[in-house]
Structures are given as C-alpha cells and as structure tokens.
C-alpha cells in the first residue's frame, strides 16, 4: 500500500512502507516536493524525481500527517518505479497534478 506523508519540514513523500526499524520507516519512496533553485545568472533549475528502493526513509517522529494519494500520484509512483529517475518538467508536473508540491523560493 502506498501512502502520502507530510513531514515536519513540509516535505511530501509517496511511500510504500515495507518495515519499521529503530523508529524509522523502511521502504520504497518518491519525494514529490521540489524546490526551485535560481542560478547566479537568474535562471531557474529544478531537481530530478528519483525512485528510492528499500531504504531507511524517515523517522516516525518527523511525520506530521498521513494523506490519501490521488490516482495520478499513484500513477506517478509506478512510472518512477519503472523509470527510476525523471527530470522535473512543468509538463510532467501538470500531467500528474503535482505542481502544488513545487516550492518556488523566489
């Protein structure tokens, strides 16, 4: 079962929980929240989306909310399970309805 969680630093994760060890979730994950980085020349740069597999993910005390993932978010998780890594694009974010998790620091 895939869950969406919000962490104490406002991170949004999709997590396939496999186990809990030492108060830490272990599983597969995709981080939905992305920050916009502005280069010295003023251009915006975005991070990639990654599929993390069977790793220690997050301490239980850092989870502030469990949320229901949308159908599109679950499709995005499965896409990343296959692709393993995808660069952020506005088209991709719009296609899977995850634009709300892009944090523009400007």
mmCIF file of N, CA and C in Angstrom:
data_model
loop_
_atom_site.group_PDB
_atom_site.id
_atom_site.type_symbol
_atom_site.label_atom_id
_atom_site.label_comp_id
_atom_site.label_asym_id
_atom_site.label_seq_id
_atom_site.Cartn_x
_atom_site.Cartn_y
_atom_site.Cartn_z
ATOM 1 N N UNK A 1 0.839 -1.179 0.000
ATOM 2 C CA UNK A 1 0.000 0.000 0.000
ATOM 3 C C UNK A 1 0.888 1.248 0.000
ATOM 4 N N UNK A 2 0.572 2.179 -0.863
ATOM 5 C CA UNK A 2 1.341 3.403 -0.974
ATOM 6 C C UNK A 2 0.619 4.509 -0.212
ATOM 7 N N UNK A 3 1.385 5.223 0.626
ATOM 8 C CA UNK A 3 0.836 6.310 1.429
ATOM 9 C C UNK A 3 1.520 7.614 1.035
ATOM 10 N N UNK A 4 0.805 8.707 1.228
ATOM 11 C CA UNK A 4 1.403 10.027 1.066
ATOM 12 C C UNK A 4 1.591 10.580 2.468
ATOM 13 N N UNK A 5 2.769 11.107 2.752
ATOM 14 C CA UNK A 5 3.014 11.683 4.078
ATOM 15 C C UNK A 5 3.565 13.095 3.939
ATOM 16 N N UNK A 6 3.274 13.889 4.955
ATOM 17 C CA UNK A 6 3.854 15.233 5.083
ATOM 18 C C UNK A 6 4.796 15.177 6.284
ATOM 19 N N UNK A 7 5.993 15.713 6.105
ATOM 20 C CA UNK A 7 6.978 15.694 7.181
ATOM 21 C C UNK A 7 7.053 17.049 7.880
ATOM 22 N N UNK A 8 7.774 17.080 8.986
ATOM 23 C CA UNK A 8 7.879 18.307 9.779
ATOM 24 C C UNK A 8 8.575 19.439 9.027
ATOM 25 N N UNK A 9 9.317 19.128 7.970
ATOM 26 C CA UNK A 9 9.939 20.192 7.164
ATOM 27 C C UNK A 9 9.125 20.465 5.890
ATOM 28 N N UNK A 10 7.850 20.074 5.897
ATOM 29 C CA UNK A 10 6.901 20.277 4.794
ATOM 30 C C UNK A 10 7.231 19.474 3.541
ATOM 31 N N UNK A 11 8.014 18.428 3.686
ATOM 32 C CA UNK A 11 8.255 17.528 2.563
ATOM 33 C C UNK A 11 7.022 16.656 2.323
ATOM 34 N N UNK A 12 6.771 16.335 1.060
ATOM 35 C CA UNK A 12 5.668 15.442 0.703
ATOM 36 C C UNK A 12 6.282 14.221 0.029
ATOM 37 N N UNK A 13 5.979 13.062 0.569
ATOM 38 C CA UNK A 13 6.537 11.803 0.086
ATOM 39 C C UNK A 13 5.414 10.836 -0.290
ATOM 40 N N UNK A 14 5.667 10.024 -1.298
ATOM 41 C CA UNK A 14 4.858 8.830 -1.546
ATOM 42 C C UNK A 14 5.716 7.662 -1.075
ATOM 43 N N UNK A 15 5.156 6.867 -0.176
ATOM 44 C CA UNK A 15 5.938 5.801 0.447
ATOM 45 C C UNK A 15 5.206 4.469 0.358
ATOM 46 N N UNK A 16 5.940 3.464 -0.062
ATOM 47 C CA UNK A 16 5.474 2.081 0.015
ATOM 48 C C UNK A 16 6.193 1.479 1.220
ATOM 49 N N UNK A 17 5.504 1.464 2.343
ATOM 50 C CA UNK A 17 6.084 1.048 3.622
ATOM 51 C C UNK A 17 6.326 -0.459 3.634
ATOM 52 N N UNK A 18 7.585 -0.842 3.837
ATOM 53 C CA UNK A 18 7.939 -2.262 3.876
ATOM 54 C C UNK A 18 8.184 -2.765 5.297
ATOM 55 N N UNK A 19 8.746 -1.899 6.153
ATOM 56 C CA UNK A 19 9.068 -2.302 7.523
ATOM 57 C C UNK A 19 9.322 -1.064 8.368
ATOM 58 N N UNK A 20 9.422 -1.275 9.676
ATOM 59 C CA UNK A 20 9.813 -0.224 10.602
ATOM 60 C C UNK A 20 10.938 -0.783 11.461
ATOM 61 N N UNK A 21 12.025 -0.008 11.573
ATOM 62 C CA UNK A 21 13.158 -0.441 12.382
ATOM 63 C C UNK A 21 13.747 0.781 13.073
ATOM 64 N N UNK A 22 13.950 0.679 14.379
ATOM 65 C CA UNK A 22 14.524 1.783 15.161
ATOM 66 C C UNK A 22 13.767 3.092 14.927
ATOM 67 N N UNK A 23 12.451 3.043 14.956
ATOM 68 C CA UNK A 23 11.593 4.214 14.765
ATOM 69 C C UNK A 23 11.783 4.894 13.411
ATOM 70 N N UNK A 24 12.160 4.103 12.398
ATOM 71 C CA UNK A 24 12.374 4.620 11.048
ATOM 72 C C UNK A 24 11.583 3.782 10.056
ATOM 73 N N UNK A 25 10.897 4.463 9.120
ATOM 74 C CA UNK A 25 10.213 3.755 8.037
ATOM 75 C C UNK A 25 11.242 3.267 7.034
ATOM 76 N N UNK A 26 11.070 2.037 6.605
ATOM 77 C CA UNK A 26 11.905 1.456 5.558
ATOM 78 C C UNK A 26 10.989 1.106 4.404
ATOM 79 N N UNK A 27 11.393 1.472 3.199
ATOM 80 C CA UNK A 27 10.538 1.157 2.070
ATOM 81 C C UNK A 27 10.998 1.797 0.780
ATOM 82 N N UNK A 28 10.065 1.875 -0.151
ATOM 83 C CA UNK A 28 10.288 2.496 -1.451
ATOM 84 C C UNK A 28 9.622 3.862 -1.419
ATOM 85 N N UNK A 29 10.229 4.843 -2.086
ATOM 86 C CA UNK A 29 9.674 6.194 -1.978
ATOM 87 C C UNK A 29 9.977 7.076 -3.173
ATOM 88 N N UNK A 30 9.116 8.069 -3.325
ATOM 89 C CA UNK A 30 9.306 9.170 -4.268
ATOM 90 C C UNK A 30 8.999 10.444 -3.492
ATOM 91 N N UNK A 31 9.895 11.404 -3.546
ATOM 92 C CA UNK A 31 9.652 12.701 -2.914
ATOM 93 C C UNK A 31 8.971 13.597 -3.938
ATOM 94 N N UNK A 32 7.769 14.070 -3.616
ATOM 95 C CA UNK A 32 7.022 14.935 -4.534
ATOM 96 C C UNK A 32 7.438 16.396 -4.430
ATOM 97 N N UNK A 33 7.801 16.833 -3.226
ATOM 98 C CA UNK A 33 8.133 18.250 -3.047
ATOM 99 C C UNK A 33 9.497 18.549 -3.669
ATOM 100 N N UNK A 34 9.546 19.607 -4.453
ATOM 101 C CA UNK A 34 10.759 20.030 -5.151
ATOM 102 C C UNK A 34 10.932 21.519 -4.967
ATOM 103 N N UNK A 35 12.177 21.953 -4.784
ATOM 104 C CA UNK A 35 12.472 23.373 -4.661
ATOM 105 C C UNK A 35 13.034 23.890 -5.970
ATOM 106 N N UNK A 36 12.658 25.104 -6.286
ATOM 107 C CA UNK A 36 13.216 25.792 -7.436
ATOM 108 C C UNK A 36 14.514 26.444 -6.974
ATOM 109 N N UNK A 37 15.582 26.223 -7.718
ATOM 110 C CA UNK A 37 16.874 26.822 -7.408
ATOM 111 C C UNK A 37 17.175 27.854 -8.490
ATOM 112 N N UNK A 38 17.595 29.042 -8.072
ATOM 113 C CA UNK A 38 17.912 30.092 -9.034
ATOM 114 C C UNK A 38 19.429 30.220 -9.131
ATOM 115 N N UNK A 39 19.948 30.111 -10.348
ATOM 116 C CA UNK A 39 21.390 30.222 -10.561
ATOM 117 C C UNK A 39 21.833 31.677 -10.435
ATOM 118 N N UNK A 40 23.136 31.885 -10.425
ATOM 119 C CA UNK A 40 23.674 33.244 -10.343
ATOM 120 C C UNK A 40 23.245 34.092 -11.539
ATOM 121 N N UNK A 41 22.953 33.442 -12.660
ATOM 122 C CA UNK A 41 22.526 34.159 -13.856
ATOM 123 C C UNK A 41 21.021 34.414 -13.872
ATOM 124 N N UNK A 42 20.332 33.927 -12.840
ATOM 125 C CA UNK A 42 18.905 34.180 -12.722
ATOM 126 C C UNK A 42 18.006 33.119 -13.334
ATOM 127 N N UNK A 43 18.595 32.084 -13.920
ATOM 128 C CA UNK A 43 17.757 31.029 -14.499
ATOM 129 C C UNK A 43 17.318 30.052 -13.415
ATOM 130 N N UNK A 44 16.145 29.477 -13.618
ATOM 131 C CA UNK A 44 15.600 28.530 -12.646
ATOM 132 C C UNK A 44 16.052 27.118 -13.001
ATOM 133 N N UNK A 45 16.419 26.361 -11.970
ATOM 134 C CA UNK A 45 16.821 24.975 -12.156
ATOM 135 C C UNK A 45 15.998 24.112 -11.200
ATOM 136 N N UNK A 46 15.669 22.930 -11.644
ATOM 137 C CA UNK A 46 14.842 22.029 -10.860
ATOM 138 C C UNK A 46 15.577 20.711 -10.640
ATOM 139 N N UNK A 47 15.258 20.085 -9.553
ATOM 140 C CA UNK A 47 15.814 18.787 -9.211
ATOM 141 C C UNK A 47 15.116 17.692 -10.015
ATOM 142 N N UNK A 48 15.658 16.494 -9.955
ATOM 143 C CA UNK A 48 15.045 15.324 -10.577
ATOM 144 C C UNK A 48 14.130 14.628 -9.579
ATOM 145 N N UNK A 49 13.239 13.819 -10.093
ATOM 146 C CA UNK A 49 12.455 12.894 -9.271
ATOM 147 C C UNK A 49 13.174 11.555 -9.296
ATOM 148 N N UNK A 50 13.311 10.935 -8.137
ATOM 149 C CA UNK A 50 14.010 9.648 -8.016
ATOM 150 C C UNK A 50 13.114 8.628 -7.329
ATOM 151 N N UNK A 51 13.288 7.372 -7.702
ATOM 152 C CA UNK A 51 12.645 6.265 -7.003
ATOM 153 C C UNK A 51 13.691 5.667 -6.079
ATOM 154 N N UNK A 52 13.446 5.722 -4.785
ATOM 155 C CA UNK A 52 14.350 5.140 -3.788
ATOM 156 C C UNK A 52 13.774 3.800 -3.372
ATOM 157 N N UNK A 53 14.619 2.779 -3.357
ATOM 158 C CA UNK A 53 14.124 1.427 -3.133
ATOM 159 C C UNK A 53 14.717 0.794 -1.885
ATOM 160 N N UNK A 54 13.819 0.304 -1.019
ATOM 161 C CA UNK A 54 14.165 -0.484 0.156
ATOM 162 C C UNK A 54 15.256 0.177 1.006
ATOM 163 N N UNK A 55 15.011 1.426 1.393
ATOM 164 C CA UNK A 55 15.973 2.161 2.204
ATOM 165 C C UNK A 55 15.287 2.730 3.440
ATOM 166 N N UNK A 56 16.112 3.150 4.421
ATOM 167 C CA UNK A 56 15.578 3.886 5.567
ATOM 168 C C UNK A 56 15.125 5.233 5.049
ATOM 169 N N UNK A 57 13.870 5.567 5.278
ATOM 170 C CA UNK A 57 13.298 6.760 4.670
ATOM 171 C C UNK A 57 13.188 7.944 5.609
ATOM 172 N N UNK A 58 12.504 7.744 6.724
ATOM 173 C CA UNK A 58 12.210 8.882 7.582
ATOM 174 C C UNK A 58 11.881 8.405 8.994
ATOM 175 N N UNK A 59 12.286 9.202 9.967
ATOM 176 C CA UNK A 59 11.944 8.892 11.351
ATOM 177 C C UNK A 59 10.453 9.113 11.572
ATOM 178 N N UNK A 60 9.848 8.217 12.309
ATOM 179 C CA UNK A 60 8.408 8.304 12.573
ATOM 180 C C UNK A 60 8.012 9.626 13.224
ATOM 181 N N UNK A 61 8.868 10.165 14.099
ATOM 182 C CA UNK A 61 8.525 11.413 14.787
ATOM 183 C C UNK A 61 8.599 12.636 13.866
ATOM 184 N N UNK A 62 9.076 12.480 12.646
ATOM 185 C CA UNK A 62 9.120 13.582 11.668
ATOM 186 C C UNK A 62 7.866 13.617 10.788
ATOM 187 N N UNK A 63 7.015 12.597 10.904
ATOM 188 C CA UNK A 63 5.781 12.548 10.114
ATOM 189 C C UNK A 63 4.702 13.330 10.847
ATOM 190 N N UNK A 64 4.143 14.325 10.167
ATOM 191 C CA UNK A 64 3.090 15.140 10.800
ATOM 192 C C UNK A 64 1.703 14.792 10.270
ATOM 193 N N UNK A 65 1.630 14.138 9.093
ATOM 194 C CA UNK A 65 0.311 13.778 8.559
ATOM 195 C C UNK A 65 0.435 12.646 7.556
ATOM 196 N N UNK A 66 -0.560 11.773 7.601
ATOM 197 C CA UNK A 66 -0.736 10.742 6.570
ATOM 198 C C UNK A 66 -1.890 11.206 5.697
ATOM 199 N N UNK A 67 -1.674 11.250 4.392
ATOM 200 C CA UNK A 67 -2.673 11.752 3.458
ATOM 201 C C UNK A 67 -2.985 10.677 2.422
ATOM 202 N N UNK A 68 -4.133 10.771 1.815
ATOM 203 C CA UNK A 68 -4.503 9.817 0.769
ATOM 204 C C UNK A 68 -3.907 10.277 -0.568
ATOM 205 N N UNK A 69 -3.106 9.429 -1.209
ATOM 206 C CA UNK A 69 -2.585 9.811 -2.521
ATOM 207 C C UNK A 69 -3.693 9.790 -3.569
ATOM 208 N N UNK A 70 -3.563 10.658 -4.556
ATOM 209 C CA UNK A 70 -4.532 10.677 -5.643
ATOM 210 C C UNK A 70 -4.192 9.578 -6.651
ATOM 211 N N UNK A 71 -5.127 9.306 -7.531
ATOM 212 C CA UNK A 71 -4.895 8.310 -8.579
ATOM 213 C C UNK A 71 -3.700 8.714 -9.443
ATOM 214 N N UNK A 72 -3.598 9.991 -9.781
ATOM 215 C CA UNK A 72 -2.484 10.487 -10.595
ATOM 216 C C UNK A 72 -1.155 10.349 -9.860
ATOM 217 N N UNK A 73 -1.141 10.598 -8.556
ATOM 218 C CA UNK A 73 0.083 10.439 -7.766
ATOM 219 C C UNK A 73 0.523 8.980 -7.728
ATOM 220 N N UNK A 74 -0.431 8.068 -7.616
ATOM 221 C CA UNK A 74 -0.101 6.637 -7.645
ATOM 222 C C UNK A 74 0.450 6.238 -9.014
ATOM 223 N N UNK A 75 -0.113 6.793 -10.079
ATOM 224 C CA UNK A 75 0.413 6.532 -11.422
ATOM 225 C C UNK A 75 1.843 7.060 -11.553
ATOM 226 N N UNK A 76 2.108 8.224 -10.969
ATOM 227 C CA UNK A 76 3.451 8.806 -10.992
ATOM 228 C C UNK A 76 4.439 7.910 -10.239
ATOM 229 N N UNK A 77 4.026 7.391 -9.094
ATOM 230 C CA UNK A 77 4.866 6.475 -8.314
ATOM 231 C C UNK A 77 5.231 5.259 -9.161
ATOM 232 N N UNK A 78 4.257 4.685 -9.831
ATOM 233 C CA UNK A 78 4.502 3.497 -10.653
ATOM 234 C C UNK A 78 5.389 3.820 -11.859
ATOM 235 N N UNK A 79 5.218 5.003 -12.432
ATOM 236 C CA UNK A 79 6.086 5.428 -13.527
ATOM 237 C C UNK A 79 7.534 5.509 -13.055
ATOM 238 N N UNK A 80 7.745 6.090 -11.884
ATOM 239 C CA UNK A 80 9.107 6.189 -11.363
ATOM 240 C C UNK A 80 9.663 4.848 -10.915
ATOM 241 N N UNK A 81 8.811 3.948 -10.504
ATOM 242 C CA UNK A 81 9.283 2.595 -10.170
ATOM 243 C C UNK A 81 9.930 1.971 -11.425
ATOM 244 N N UNK A 82 9.358 2.261 -12.580
ATOM 245 C CA UNK A 82 9.874 1.735 -13.845
ATOM 246 C C UNK A 82 11.069 2.537 -14.354
ATOM 247 N N UNK A 83 10.930 3.857 -14.354
ATOM 248 C CA UNK A 83 11.962 4.724 -14.951
ATOM 249 C C UNK A 83 13.149 4.980 -14.020
ATOM 250 N N UNK A 84 12.933 4.924 -12.712
ATOM 251 C CA UNK A 84 13.925 5.146 -11.659
ATOM 252 C C UNK A 84 14.297 6.611 -11.450
ATOM 253 N N UNK A 85 14.352 7.412 -12.509
ATOM 254 C CA UNK A 85 14.691 8.828 -12.386
ATOM 255 C C UNK A 85 14.088 9.580 -13.566
ATOM 256 N N UNK A 86 13.515 10.750 -13.256
ATOM 257 C CA UNK A 86 12.985 11.626 -14.295
ATOM 258 C C UNK A 86 13.318 13.064 -13.927
ATOM 259 N N UNK A 87 13.740 13.865 -14.891
ATOM 260 C CA UNK A 87 13.975 15.275 -14.598
ATOM 261 C C UNK A 87 12.644 15.989 -14.396
ATOM 262 N N UNK A 88 12.653 16.993 -13.540
ATOM 263 C CA UNK A 88 11.446 17.796 -13.363
ATOM 264 C C UNK A 88 11.171 18.553 -14.647
ATOM 265 N N UNK A 89 9.932 18.523 -15.088
ATOM 266 C CA UNK A 89 9.454 19.404 -16.153
ATOM 267 C C UNK A 89 8.071 19.883 -15.743
ATOM 268 N N UNK A 90 7.714 21.059 -16.202
ATOM 269 C CA UNK A 90 6.370 21.567 -15.897
ATOM 270 C C UNK A 90 5.316 20.660 -16.507
ATOM 271 N N UNK A 91 5.597 20.133 -17.694
ATOM 272 C CA UNK A 91 4.645 19.239 -18.353
ATOM 273 C C UNK A 91 4.391 17.993 -17.501
ATOM 274 N N UNK A 92 5.458 17.406 -16.975
ATOM 275 C CA UNK A 92 5.328 16.215 -16.129
ATOM 276 C C UNK A 92 4.536 16.540 -14.862
ATOM 277 N N UNK A 93 4.851 17.660 -14.231
ATOM 278 C CA UNK A 93 4.149 18.059 -13.009
ATOM 279 C C UNK A 93 2.664 18.295 -13.274
ATOM 280 N N UNK A 94 2.349 18.909 -14.395
ATOM 281 C CA UNK A 94 0.938 19.135 -14.746
ATOM 282 C C UNK A 94 0.236 17.827 -15.099
ATOM 283 N N UNK A 95 0.931 16.969 -15.823
ATOM 284 C CA UNK A 95 0.336 15.695 -16.250
ATOM 285 C C UNK A 95 -0.102 14.853 -15.054
ATOM 286 N N UNK A 96 0.684 14.883 -13.975
ATOM 287 C CA UNK A 96 0.375 14.061 -12.807
ATOM 288 C C UNK A 96 -0.196 14.875 -11.640
ATOM 289 N N UNK A 97 -0.537 16.129 -11.899
ATOM 290 C CA UNK A 97 -1.196 17.006 -10.917
ATOM 291 C C UNK A 97 -0.374 17.154 -9.637
ATOM 292 N N UNK A 98 0.934 17.378 -9.786
ATOM 293 C CA UNK A 98 1.809 17.521 -8.621
ATOM 294 C C UNK A 98 2.478 18.899 -8.576
ATOM 295 N N UNK A 99 1.936 19.862 -9.304
ATOM 296 C CA UNK A 99 2.528 21.203 -9.318
ATOM 297 C C UNK A 99 2.459 21.885 -7.950
ATOM 298 N N UNK A 100 1.488 21.529 -7.145
ATOM 299 C CA UNK A 100 1.356 22.161 -5.831
ATOM 300 C C UNK A 100 2.533 21.849 -4.909
ATOM 301 N N UNK A 101 3.330 20.857 -5.236
ATOM 302 C CA UNK A 101 4.469 20.467 -4.394
ATOM 303 C C UNK A 101 5.773 21.107 -4.842
ATOM 304 N N UNK A 102 5.717 21.934 -5.877
ATOM 305 C CA UNK A 102 6.908 22.650 -6.339
ATOM 306 C C UNK A 102 6.996 23.949 -5.553
ATOM 307 N N UNK A 103 8.095 24.118 -4.851
ATOM 308 C CA UNK A 103 8.279 25.263 -3.973
ATOM 309 C C UNK A 103 9.193 26.265 -4.668
ATOM 310 N N UNK A 104 8.650 27.402 -5.012
ATOM 311 C CA UNK A 104 9.428 28.456 -5.647
ATOM 312 C C UNK A 104 9.933 29.369 -4.535
ATOM 313 N N UNK A 105 11.243 29.392 -4.336
ATOM 314 C CA UNK A 105 11.817 30.128 -3.211
ATOM 315 C C UNK A 105 11.986 31.613 -3.501
ATOM 316 N N UNK A 106 11.536 32.054 -4.662
ATOM 317 C CA UNK A 106 11.679 33.489 -5.003
ATOM 318 C C UNK A 106 10.640 34.323 -4.303
#
